[in-house]
């Protein structure tokens, strides 16, 4: 017994480690400043109580609470809280025109008719029997831009973009099944929501890379994203990617529907632009941003860039208010029509400055300044397809604020 006590006197005994007495114990801890320092063990030491067992659904740590910001018609992805280019399905942005319908997958049907040889209906089971494809690409609302205040986060400014890994079938597979006639140059995609959302789409996109998807990030697509099936048009403005897809009609001209005339149509100088399919290349720094504060020394500036016309070729970062630009590192894989993560290591000396990013895509297009956009489109610039370079102010106290520009 005396021998046992001797062993315990020089070290923390196993009994003490397992007992509640450890809450007030003093432990030797390795330190960079001294060989040993003494610290009190935390009272809520997680090694002293059993945690919950396995569950039917996973959940985030209570210390991690990323949330979308909802309005009446949309909710925005917290871009500044993400660590890679894949958006968790429950944080994917939403934009709908009459709420989220409830559709029984057992009763779901997709009708394809018009200028086709064999008008057909497909159930969800039918769609899942065709060869499937998985692709990662972004979606973005055509009206994804907000400004006007220094106290905006990336989520506030352009949180209407997200990225998922989508699984479904190529639309070209169904086109061969129904026999689309050679003179058919457009098709109408119609949703099963209360707005009966409809858009006219060139048939060339259907043959190129359009998909009908029923899965997102490895699970059935979420109701807010079009359950049980939606149209996916990689790189094209979000509203054309019709959710809750129920009908495709083929013809030799566009329909000029409500959504193509009263919405998603805007002035470009002295002309009106009806159809604007591809989302233009853009980028945004997601760290450091408002309301974070930074310290002097090395800072990893990071963010995302993308283009609706193909791959991101290069991202440049300025740390001197646009006077000079430096090439950032791109995180592989760099995928076509997909968010691409970029990083740039910068030493901040404590002086006030502005940081910004700009992307160049594989077509050679360079993300413009707001002034360049206004010169090309006119001062009545509207809110669609706004992709100006976005800057952040760094103040001497380390605070970071958005830099809202005016046309």
Coordinates of N, CA, C and O in Angstrom, one line a residue, residues 79-80 152-155 157-158 282-290 292 299-306 315-319 325 328 341-344 346 354-358 367 389-394 400 402:
X79 N -20.5 32.6 -47.5 CA -19.3 32.3 -48.2 C -18.1 32.4 -47.3 O -17.1 31.7 -47.4
X80 N -18.1 33.4 -46.3 CA -17.0 33.6 -45.5 C -16.8 32.5 -44.4 O -15.7 32.4 -43.8
X152 N -20.7 45.2 -44.8 CA -21.2 44.0 -45.6 C -20.2 42.9 -45.6 O -19.0 43.1 -45.7
X153 N -20.7 41.7 -45.5 CA -19.9 40.5 -45.6 C -20.0 39.9 -47.0 O -20.8 40.3 -47.8
X154 N -19.1 39.0 -47.3 CA -19.2 38.3 -48.7 C -20.6 37.7 -48.8 O -21.2 37.7 -49.9
X155 N -21.2 37.2 -47.8 CA -22.6 36.7 -47.8 C -23.6 37.8 -48.2 O -24.5 37.5 -49.0
X157 N -22.9 40.6 -49.9 CA -22.5 41.2 -51.2 C -22.9 40.2 -52.3 O -23.6 40.6 -53.3
X158 N -22.5 39.0 -52.3 CA -22.8 38.0 -53.3 C -23.0 36.6 -52.8 O -22.4 35.7 -53.4
X282 N -16.0 36.2 -62.1 CA -15.9 37.1 -61.0 C -15.1 36.4 -59.9 O -15.0 35.2 -59.9
X283 N -14.8 37.2 -58.9 CA -14.0 36.7 -57.7 C -14.4 37.5 -56.5 O -14.8 38.6 -56.6
X284 N -14.1 37.0 -55.3 CA -14.2 37.7 -54.1 C -13.3 37.2 -53.0 O -13.2 35.9 -52.9
X285 N -12.7 38.0 -52.3 CA -11.9 37.6 -51.1 C -12.9 37.2 -50.0 O -13.8 38.0 -49.7
X286 N -12.7 36.1 -49.4 CA -13.5 35.7 -48.3 C -12.8 35.7 -46.9 O -13.4 35.5 -45.9
X287 N -11.5 36.0 -47.0 CA -10.7 36.3 -45.7 C -9.5 37.1 -46.1 O -8.8 36.7 -47.1
X288 N -9.2 38.2 -45.4 CA -10.0 38.8 -44.3 C -11.1 39.7 -44.9 O -10.9 40.3 -45.9
X289 N -12.2 39.7 -44.2 CA -13.4 40.5 -44.6 C -14.1 41.0 -43.3 O -13.8 40.6 -42.2
X290 N -15.0 41.9 -43.5 CA -15.8 42.4 -42.4 C -16.7 41.3 -41.8 O -17.2 40.5 -42.5
X292 N -14.2 40.9 -39.5 CA -13.0 40.4 -38.9 C -11.9 41.5 -38.6 O -12.0 42.6 -39.2
X299 N -0.4 37.3 -43.5 CA -1.9 37.0 -43.6 C -2.1 36.2 -44.9 O -1.6 36.6 -45.9
X300 N -2.8 35.1 -44.8 CA -3.2 34.4 -46.0 C -4.5 34.9 -46.5 O -5.6 34.7 -45.9
X301 N -4.4 35.7 -47.6 CA -5.7 36.2 -48.2 C -6.2 35.0 -49.0 O -5.5 34.4 -49.8
X302 N -7.5 34.8 -48.9 CA -8.1 33.7 -49.6 C -9.5 34.0 -50.1 O -10.2 34.9 -49.5
X303 N -10.0 33.3 -51.1 CA -11.3 33.6 -51.6 C -11.7 32.6 -52.7 O -11.0 31.6 -52.9
X304 N -12.7 32.9 -53.5 CA -13.2 32.1 -54.6 C -13.3 32.9 -55.9 O -13.6 34.1 -55.8
X305 N -13.1 32.2 -57.0 CA -13.3 32.8 -58.3 C -14.0 31.8 -59.2 O -13.9 30.6 -59.0
X306 N -14.7 32.3 -60.2 CA -15.4 31.4 -61.1 C -15.7 32.1 -62.4 O -15.6 33.3 -62.5
X315 N -6.0 34.1 -61.0 CA -6.5 35.1 -60.1 C -5.4 36.0 -59.6 O -4.3 35.5 -59.2
X316 N -5.6 37.3 -59.6 CA -4.6 38.3 -59.1 C -5.2 39.0 -57.9 O -6.3 39.3 -57.8
X317 N -4.2 39.3 -57.0 CA -4.6 40.0 -55.8 C -3.8 41.3 -55.6 O -2.6 41.3 -55.9
X318 N -4.5 42.3 -55.3 CA -3.8 43.6 -55.1 C -3.9 43.9 -53.6 O -4.9 43.7 -52.9
X319 N -2.8 44.4 -53.0 CA -2.7 44.8 -51.6 C -2.4 46.3 -51.4 O -2.2 46.7 -50.3
X325 N -0.7 44.2 -59.1 CA -1.4 43.0 -58.9 C -0.4 41.8 -58.9 O 0.6 41.8 -59.6
X328 N -2.1 34.9 -57.5 CA -2.5 34.0 -56.4 C -2.3 32.5 -56.8 O -2.3 32.2 -57.9
X341 N -10.9 27.8 -55.5 CA -10.3 28.5 -54.3 C -9.0 29.1 -54.7 O -8.1 28.5 -55.4
X342 N -8.7 30.3 -54.2 CA -7.4 30.9 -54.4 C -6.8 31.4 -53.0 O -7.6 31.7 -52.1
X343 N -5.5 31.5 -53.0 CA -4.8 31.9 -51.8 C -3.6 32.8 -52.2 O -2.9 32.5 -53.2
X344 N -3.3 33.8 -51.3 CA -2.1 34.7 -51.6 C -1.6 35.1 -50.2 O -2.3 35.6 -49.4
X346 N 0.5 37.4 -47.7 CA 0.8 38.8 -47.7 C 1.3 39.2 -46.3 O 0.7 38.8 -45.3
X354 N -6.0 48.9 -49.2 CA -7.1 48.2 -49.7 C -6.6 46.9 -50.4 O -5.6 46.9 -51.0
X355 N -7.4 45.8 -50.2 CA -7.0 44.5 -50.9 C -8.2 44.2 -51.8 O -9.4 44.5 -51.5
X356 N -7.9 43.5 -52.9 CA -8.9 43.2 -53.8 C -8.4 42.0 -54.7 O -7.2 41.7 -54.7
X357 N -9.3 41.3 -55.4 CA -9.0 40.2 -56.3 C -9.6 40.5 -57.6 O -10.7 41.1 -57.7
X358 N -9.0 39.9 -58.7 CA -9.7 39.9 -60.0 C -9.3 38.6 -60.7 O -8.2 38.1 -60.5
X367 N -12.0 40.2 -65.1 CA -13.1 40.8 -64.2 C -12.9 42.3 -64.2 O -11.8 42.8 -64.0
X389 N -14.9 44.2 -59.7 CA -13.9 43.9 -58.7 C -14.3 44.4 -57.3 O -14.9 45.5 -57.2
X390 N -14.2 43.6 -56.3 CA -14.7 43.9 -54.9 C -13.5 44.1 -54.0 O -12.6 43.2 -54.0
X391 N -13.4 45.3 -53.4 CA -12.3 45.6 -52.5 C -12.7 45.7 -51.1 O -13.8 45.9 -50.7
X392 N -11.6 45.5 -50.2 CA -11.8 45.6 -48.8 C -10.8 46.5 -48.2 O -9.6 46.5 -48.6
X393 N -11.2 47.4 -47.3 CA -10.3 48.3 -46.6 C -9.7 47.7 -45.4 O -10.4 47.0 -44.6
X394 N -8.4 47.8 -45.2 CA -7.7 47.4 -44.0 C -7.3 48.7 -43.3 O -6.5 49.5 -43.8
X400 N -11.5 45.4 -40.8 CA -11.7 45.2 -42.2 C -13.1 45.6 -42.6 O -14.0 45.2 -41.9
X402 N -15.8 46.6 -46.0 CA -16.1 46.6 -47.4 C -15.9 47.9 -48.0 O -16.0 49.0 -47.3

